[in-house]
Amino acid sequence: IAKIYTDKDASLDALKGKKIAVLGYGNQGRAWALNMKDSGLNIVVGLERQGKSWEKATKDGFKPVKTEDAVKDADVIIFLIPDMVQRTVWLEKVRPNMKKGADLVFAHGFNIHFKMIEPPTDSDVYMVAPKGPGDTVREYYVAGGGVPVLVATYQDVSGKALEKALAIAKGIGATRSGALVSSFKEETETDLVGEQTILVGGIMELMKSAFETLVEMGYQPEVAYFETINEVKMIVDIIHSKGLSGMLRAVSDTAKYGGITVGKKVINEDVRKRIREAAERVRSGEFAAEWVEEYNKGMPVVINGLKENDNSLEQKVADELRELIERGKPKK
Ligand code: NDP
Ligand code: MG
Ligand code: MG
């Protein structure tokens, strides 16, 4: 059974007064910097260039500095820049300028697990990985809650790496929910398998398959969109709060029977086999190597995939129905 820490087990003391450099001010960077500052920690935002992030951080009350200046006397260095950028920034800006023995902290284990960053042996290396998008990390914190995280240690020179990971988890509000102890290997591999087979890839292709099939059969695209894409959120919200059994109890008996019998035929053993194959490719490092190559080529496959979706019938219907859908949502 997993070890889970909550607010009462975590203290900010391990990091009080220390200088914490947050590298990047994007999805997670903004949320972490603001939450930790509001929790009373000493934050400096480090950025590579005077762009959008620089402006945003300044507007939010930070005085961003160049990466090399942020890490110079930092006790803790947190990597919240894109995974594919971290190796270069590490080699060119962080390693040459960091204080000996400073902590290296990650929100995802990719670069450490796949050995793209080889940390010095005298640094504590640990991870706080939010299980939700950055905007939600900020939104929940402001509302008095927190998004759960996985915490893990890779190098524990001081003997205090876990304590410090929990201090960060507390600083971003996560221990109000829970910090579950994992490892760099487990977090990295499950995160990749999750986003490929369900969260991003699986759900998107399942929605598209159902939508396009209904349209091919002559049903109106708008009706197909409501049924196969829009309503997913409502069902997932019930699963989110009550689990799968709670969801089954909330739908009609007809839906229960149809779901229980037909679901297994659509998502059959063959699908499980391919989920397994995807997971094995992640585990072996084959996916990581392929992704690094794609990134270095300028992400042609990603750009093409985005374009395809932008031009899809699904997206046209989404744009057409947006106003109607937003109009019906409960007012805050
Ligand atoms: P983002 O893509 O939002 O990071 C953008 C930030 O990185 C911006 O401040 C941007 O600055 C800077 N940046 C972009 N390109 C470069 C570059 N070439 N050199 C230097 N800085 C650059 O990152 P995320 O927040 O999505 O991810 C950060 C980490 O958090 C990753 O390890 C990710 O796996 C992890 N994570 C992310 C989650 C998410 O929901 N997004 C969830 C859990 C973990 P500028 O504006 O100047 O371009
Ligand atoms: Mg994830
Ligand atoms: Mg991920």
Coordinates of C-alpha atoms and ligand atoms in Angstrom, one line a residue:
I1 CA 0.0 0.0 0.0
A2 CA 1.3 3.4 -1.0
K3 CA 2.7 5.8 1.6
I4 CA 0.8 9.1 1.5
Y5 CA 1.7 12.3 3.3
T6 CA -0.7 15.1 4.2
D7 CA -0.4 18.6 5.7
K8 CA 0.2 17.4 9.2
D9 CA 3.2 15.3 8.1
A10 CA 4.9 18.1 6.1
S11 CA 6.6 21.3 7.2
L12 CA 7.9 24.3 5.3
D13 CA 10.8 24.5 7.8
A14 CA 13.2 22.5 5.6
L15 CA 13.1 25.3 3.0
K16 CA 12.4 28.4 5.1
G17 CA 14.8 31.2 4.3
K18 CA 16.5 29.2 1.5
K19 CA 16.7 30.7 -1.9
I20 CA 14.6 28.7 -4.3
A21 CA 15.1 29.2 -8.1
V22 CA 12.1 28.4 -10.2
L23 CA 13.2 28.0 -13.8
G24 CA 10.4 28.6 -16.2
Y25 CA 7.2 30.5 -15.9
G26 CA 4.8 28.5 -18.0
N27 CA 2.1 26.0 -17.0
Q28 CA 3.7 24.6 -13.8
G29 CA 6.3 27.4 -13.3
R30 CA 3.7 30.2 -12.7
A31 CA 1.6 28.0 -10.4
W32 CA 4.5 26.8 -8.3
A33 CA 6.2 30.3 -8.0
L34 CA 2.9 32.0 -6.9
N35 CA 1.8 29.2 -4.6
M36 CA 5.2 28.9 -2.9
K37 CA 5.5 32.7 -2.6
D38 CA 2.1 32.9 -1.0
S39 CA 3.2 30.1 1.4
G40 CA 6.0 32.3 2.6
L41 CA 9.0 30.7 0.7
N42 CA 11.8 32.7 -0.9
I43 CA 11.4 32.5 -4.7
V44 CA 13.4 33.8 -7.6
V45 CA 12.1 33.2 -11.1
G46 CA 14.8 32.4 -13.6
L47 CA 14.2 32.8 -17.4
E48 CA 16.2 32.4 -20.6
R49 CA 14.8 35.4 -22.4
Q50 CA 12.7 38.6 -22.2
G51 CA 9.5 37.1 -23.7
K52 CA 6.0 36.3 -22.7
S53 CA 7.0 34.6 -19.5
W54 CA 9.1 37.5 -18.4
E55 CA 6.2 39.8 -18.8
K56 CA 3.8 37.5 -17.0
A57 CA 6.1 37.0 -14.1
T58 CA 6.7 40.7 -13.8
K59 CA 3.0 41.4 -13.9
D60 CA 2.5 38.8 -11.1
G61 CA 5.0 40.7 -8.9
F62 CA 8.2 38.8 -9.5
K63 CA 11.5 40.3 -10.6
P64 CA 12.7 37.6 -13.1
V65 CA 16.4 37.2 -13.8
K66 CA 18.4 35.3 -16.3
T67 CA 18.7 31.6 -15.6
E68 CA 22.4 31.8 -14.8
D69 CA 21.8 34.6 -12.3
A70 CA 18.9 32.8 -10.7
V71 CA 20.9 29.6 -10.0
K72 CA 24.1 31.3 -8.9
D73 CA 23.4 31.4 -5.1
A74 CA 20.2 29.3 -5.1
D75 CA 20.0 26.5 -2.5
V76 CA 17.2 24.8 -4.5
I77 CA 16.8 24.8 -8.3
I78 CA 13.5 23.7 -9.7
F79 CA 13.2 22.7 -13.4
L80 CA 9.8 23.9 -14.7
I81 CA 10.8 24.4 -18.4
P82 CA 9.8 21.9 -21.1
D83 CA 11.4 18.4 -20.7
M84 CA 13.1 18.6 -24.1
V85 CA 14.8 21.9 -23.1
Q86 CA 16.1 20.8 -19.7
R87 CA 19.2 19.1 -20.8
T88 CA 20.6 22.0 -22.8
V89 CA 19.7 24.5 -20.0
W90 CA 21.3 22.2 -17.5
L91 CA 24.5 21.9 -19.5
E92 CA 24.9 25.5 -20.6
K93 CA 23.3 27.5 -17.8
V94 CA 22.8 25.6 -14.6
R95 CA 25.7 23.3 -14.1
P96 CA 28.4 25.9 -14.8
N97 CA 26.8 28.5 -12.4
M98 CA 25.1 26.6 -9.6
K99 CA 26.3 26.5 -6.0
K100 CA 28.1 23.3 -5.1
G101 CA 25.6 20.8 -3.6
A102 CA 22.5 22.8 -4.5
D103 CA 19.3 20.7 -4.7
L104 CA 17.9 19.8 -8.1
V105 CA 14.2 19.4 -8.3
F106 CA 11.9 18.1 -11.0
A107 CA 8.2 18.0 -11.7
H108 CA 8.6 14.9 -14.0
G109 CA 11.4 12.3 -14.0
F110 CA 12.1 12.2 -17.7
N111 CA 15.5 13.7 -17.9
I112 CA 16.9 12.0 -14.8
H113 CA 15.4 8.6 -15.5
F114 CA 16.5 8.5 -19.1
K115 CA 19.9 9.9 -18.1
M116 CA 19.7 13.1 -20.1
I117 CA 20.7 15.0 -17.0
E118 CA 23.5 13.4 -15.0
P119 CA 23.4 15.3 -11.6
P120 CA 26.6 15.9 -9.6
T121 CA 26.9 13.3 -6.8
D122 CA 26.9 15.9 -4.0
S123 CA 23.4 17.3 -4.9
D124 CA 20.1 16.1 -3.4
V125 CA 17.9 15.2 -6.4
Y126 CA 14.1 14.9 -5.8
M127 CA 10.8 15.3 -7.5
V128 CA 7.4 16.7 -6.8
A129 CA 5.1 15.7 -9.7
P130 CA 1.7 17.3 -9.8
K131 CA -1.1 15.0 -11.1
G132 CA -2.9 17.8 -12.8
P133 CA -2.3 20.9 -15.1
G134 CA -0.6 24.0 -13.8
D135 CA -3.7 26.2 -13.9
T136 CA -5.4 23.7 -11.7
V137 CA -2.5 23.7 -9.2
R138 CA -2.9 27.4 -8.9
E139 CA -6.7 27.4 -8.9
Y140 CA -7.1 24.8 -6.2
Y141 CA -4.4 26.5 -4.0
V142 CA -6.1 29.8 -4.1
A143 CA -9.4 28.1 -3.2
G144 CA -7.8 26.5 -0.2
G145 CA -7.2 23.1 -1.7
G146 CA -4.4 21.4 -3.6
V147 CA -3.7 19.0 -6.5
P148 CA -2.2 15.7 -5.4
V149 CA 1.5 15.0 -6.2
L150 CA 3.9 12.1 -6.4
V151 CA 7.1 12.7 -4.5
A152 CA 10.4 10.8 -5.0
T153 CA 14.0 11.0 -4.2
Y154 CA 16.8 10.0 -6.6
Q155 CA 19.8 11.2 -4.6
D156 CA 19.6 11.9 -0.9
V157 CA 23.0 13.2 0.1
S158 CA 21.7 15.3 3.0
G159 CA 19.3 12.7 4.3
K160 CA 16.6 15.4 4.1
A161 CA 15.6 15.0 0.4
L162 CA 12.1 13.6 1.2
E163 CA 11.6 16.3 3.9
K164 CA 12.4 19.0 1.4
A165 CA 10.2 17.4 -1.3
L166 CA 7.3 17.4 1.2
A167 CA 8.1 21.1 2.0
I168 CA 7.7 22.0 -1.7
A169 CA 4.6 19.8 -1.9
K170 CA 3.2 21.8 1.1
G171 CA 4.3 25.1 -0.4
I172 CA 2.3 24.4 -3.6
G173 CA -0.7 23.2 -1.6
A174 CA -0.4 19.6 -2.6
T175 CA -0.3 18.1 0.9
R176 CA -3.8 19.6 1.5
S177 CA -4.8 16.7 -0.7
G178 CA -1.9 14.2 -0.5
A179 CA 1.7 13.5 -1.5
L180 CA 2.2 9.9 -2.5
V181 CA 5.7 8.4 -2.4
S182 CA 6.9 7.1 -5.7
S183 CA 10.2 6.8 -7.6
F184 CA 11.6 8.6 -10.6
K185 CA 11.3 5.4 -12.6
E186 CA 7.6 4.8 -11.6
E187 CA 6.6 8.4 -12.1
T188 CA 8.3 8.7 -15.4
E189 CA 7.0 5.5 -16.9
T190 CA 3.4 5.7 -15.6
D191 CA 3.1 9.3 -16.6
L192 CA 4.2 8.5 -20.2
V193 CA 2.0 5.4 -20.4
G194 CA -0.9 7.3 -19.0
E195 CA -0.8 10.2 -21.4
Q196 CA -0.2 8.0 -24.4
T197 CA -2.8 5.3 -23.8
I198 CA -5.6 7.2 -22.0
L199 CA -5.3 10.8 -20.9
V200 CA -4.2 12.3 -24.3
G201 CA -4.0 9.6 -26.9
G202 CA -6.5 7.0 -25.8
I203 CA -9.4 9.3 -25.0
M204 CA -8.8 11.5 -28.1
E205 CA -8.8 8.6 -30.5
L206 CA -11.8 6.9 -28.8
M207 CA -13.8 10.1 -29.1
K208 CA -12.8 10.5 -32.7
S209 CA -13.6 6.9 -33.6
A210 CA -17.1 7.2 -32.1
F211 CA -17.8 10.6 -33.5
E212 CA -16.6 9.9 -37.0
T213 CA -18.5 6.6 -37.1
L214 CA -21.8 8.2 -36.1
V215 CA -21.3 11.0 -38.7
E216 CA -20.4 8.4 -41.4
M217 CA -23.7 6.7 -40.6
G218 CA -25.6 9.8 -41.4
Y219 CA -26.3 11.3 -38.0
Q220 CA -25.9 15.1 -37.5
P221 CA -22.4 16.1 -36.5
E222 CA -23.8 18.3 -33.7
V223 CA -25.8 15.4 -32.2
A224 CA -22.7 13.1 -32.5
Y225 CA -20.5 15.8 -30.8
F226 CA -22.9 16.1 -27.8
E227 CA -22.9 12.4 -27.4
T228 CA -19.3 11.3 -28.0
I229 CA -17.3 14.3 -27.0
N230 CA -19.1 16.9 -24.9
E231 CA -20.9 14.5 -22.5
V232 CA -17.6 12.8 -21.5
K233 CA -16.8 15.6 -19.1
M234 CA -20.1 15.0 -17.2
I235 CA -19.4 11.3 -16.9
V236 CA -15.8 11.8 -15.9
D237 CA -16.8 14.3 -13.2
I238 CA -19.0 11.6 -11.6
I239 CA -16.1 9.0 -11.9
H240 CA -13.8 11.7 -10.4
S241 CA -15.9 12.1 -7.3
K242 CA -17.5 8.6 -6.9
G243 CA -15.4 6.1 -8.8
L244 CA -16.5 3.8 -11.6
S245 CA -19.1 2.1 -9.5
G246 CA -20.6 5.5 -8.6
M247 CA -20.8 6.3 -12.3
L248 CA -22.5 3.1 -13.1
R249 CA -25.1 3.8 -10.4
A250 CA -25.7 7.2 -11.8
V251 CA -26.6 6.1 -15.4
S252 CA -29.8 4.4 -16.5
D253 CA -30.2 0.6 -16.3
T254 CA -30.2 0.6 -20.1
A255 CA -26.8 2.4 -20.1
K256 CA -25.5 0.0 -17.4
Y257 CA -26.4 -3.0 -19.5
G258 CA -25.2 -1.6 -22.7
G259 CA -22.0 -0.3 -21.2
I260 CA -21.2 -3.5 -19.3
T261 CA -21.7 -5.8 -22.3
V262 CA -20.6 -3.7 -25.3
G263 CA -17.7 -1.8 -23.6
K264 CA -15.7 -5.0 -23.4
K265 CA -16.3 -5.8 -27.0
V266 CA -15.0 -2.5 -28.2
I267 CA -12.1 -2.2 -25.8
N268 CA -11.2 -5.8 -26.0
E269 CA -8.1 -8.0 -25.3
D270 CA -6.5 -6.7 -28.4
V271 CA -6.6 -3.1 -27.0
R272 CA -5.1 -4.4 -23.8
K273 CA -2.3 -6.0 -25.7
R274 CA -1.5 -2.8 -27.5
I275 CA -1.6 -0.8 -24.2
R276 CA 1.0 -3.4 -23.0
E277 CA 3.1 -2.9 -26.1
A278 CA 3.0 0.9 -25.6
A279 CA 4.1 0.5 -21.9
E280 CA 6.9 -1.8 -22.9
R281 CA 8.2 0.7 -25.4
V282 CA 8.2 3.4 -22.7
R283 CA 10.0 1.0 -20.3
S284 CA 12.7 0.1 -22.7
G285 CA 13.5 3.7 -23.5
E286 CA 12.4 3.3 -27.1
F287 CA 9.7 6.0 -26.9
A288 CA 12.1 8.5 -25.2
A289 CA 14.7 8.0 -27.9
E290 CA 12.1 8.5 -30.6
W291 CA 10.7 11.6 -29.0
V292 CA 14.1 13.2 -28.6
E293 CA 14.7 12.6 -32.3
E294 CA 11.3 14.1 -33.2
Y295 CA 12.0 17.1 -31.0
N296 CA 15.4 17.7 -32.6
K297 CA 13.9 17.6 -36.1
G298 CA 11.6 20.5 -35.1
M299 CA 8.6 18.4 -34.1
P300 CA 7.1 17.7 -37.6
V301 CA 4.8 15.0 -36.4
V302 CA 3.4 17.2 -33.5
I303 CA 2.9 20.1 -35.8
N304 CA 1.1 18.0 -38.4
G305 CA -1.1 16.3 -35.7
L306 CA -2.1 19.7 -34.4
K307 CA -3.0 21.0 -37.9
E308 CA -5.0 17.8 -38.6
N309 CA -7.1 18.4 -35.5
D310 CA -7.5 22.1 -36.1
N311 CA -9.0 21.3 -39.5
S312 CA -11.2 18.4 -38.3
L313 CA -15.0 18.3 -38.3
E314 CA -14.8 17.6 -34.6
Q315 CA -13.1 21.0 -34.1
K316 CA -15.5 22.8 -36.4
V317 CA -18.4 21.5 -34.4
A318 CA -16.7 22.3 -31.1
D319 CA -16.2 26.0 -32.3
E320 CA -19.8 26.1 -33.5
L321 CA -21.3 24.8 -30.2
R322 CA -18.8 26.6 -27.9
E323 CA -21.2 29.5 -27.0
L324 CA -24.1 27.2 -26.4
I325 CA -22.0 24.9 -24.2
E326 CA -20.5 27.8 -22.2
R327 CA -23.9 29.5 -21.8
G328 CA -25.3 26.4 -20.1
K329 CA -22.5 26.0 -17.5
P330 CA -23.3 26.9 -13.9
K331 CA -22.4 30.5 -13.1
K332 CA -19.7 30.9 -10.4
Ligands
NDP1 P1 5.9 24.9 -20.2 O1 5.9 24.4 -21.6 O2 4.6 25.6 -19.8 O3 7.2 25.8 -20.0 C1 7.2 27.0 -20.5 C2 8.3 27.8 -19.8 O4 9.6 27.4 -20.2 C3 8.2 29.3 -20.2 O5 8.5 30.1 -19.1 C4 9.1 29.4 -21.3 O6 9.7 30.7 -21.5 C5 10.2 28.4 -20.9 N1 10.9 27.9 -22.1 C6 10.3 27.4 -23.2 N2 11.3 27.0 -24.1 C7 12.4 27.3 -23.5 C8 13.8 27.2 -24.0 N3 14.1 26.7 -25.2 N4 14.7 27.6 -23.1 C9 14.4 28.1 -21.9 N5 13.1 28.2 -21.4 C10 12.2 27.9 -22.3 O7 6.3 23.7 -19.3 P2 5.3 22.8 -18.3 O8 4.9 23.6 -17.2 O9 4.2 22.2 -19.1 O10 6.3 21.7 -17.9 C11 7.4 21.9 -17.0 C12 7.7 20.6 -16.3 O11 6.6 20.2 -15.5 C13 8.0 19.5 -17.2 O12 9.0 18.7 -16.6 C14 6.7 18.7 -17.3 O13 6.8 17.4 -17.6 C15 6.2 18.9 -15.9 N6 4.8 18.7 -15.7 C16 3.9 19.4 -16.5 C17 2.6 19.3 -16.3 C18 1.6 20.2 -17.0 O14 0.4 20.2 -16.7 N7 2.0 21.0 -18.0 C19 2.0 18.4 -15.3 C20 3.0 17.7 -14.5 C21 4.4 17.9 -14.7 P3 9.2 31.6 -22.7 O15 7.9 32.2 -22.4 O16 10.3 32.7 -22.7 O17 9.2 30.8 -23.9
MG2 MG 1.0 13.5 -16.4
MG3 MG 3.5 14.0 -18.8

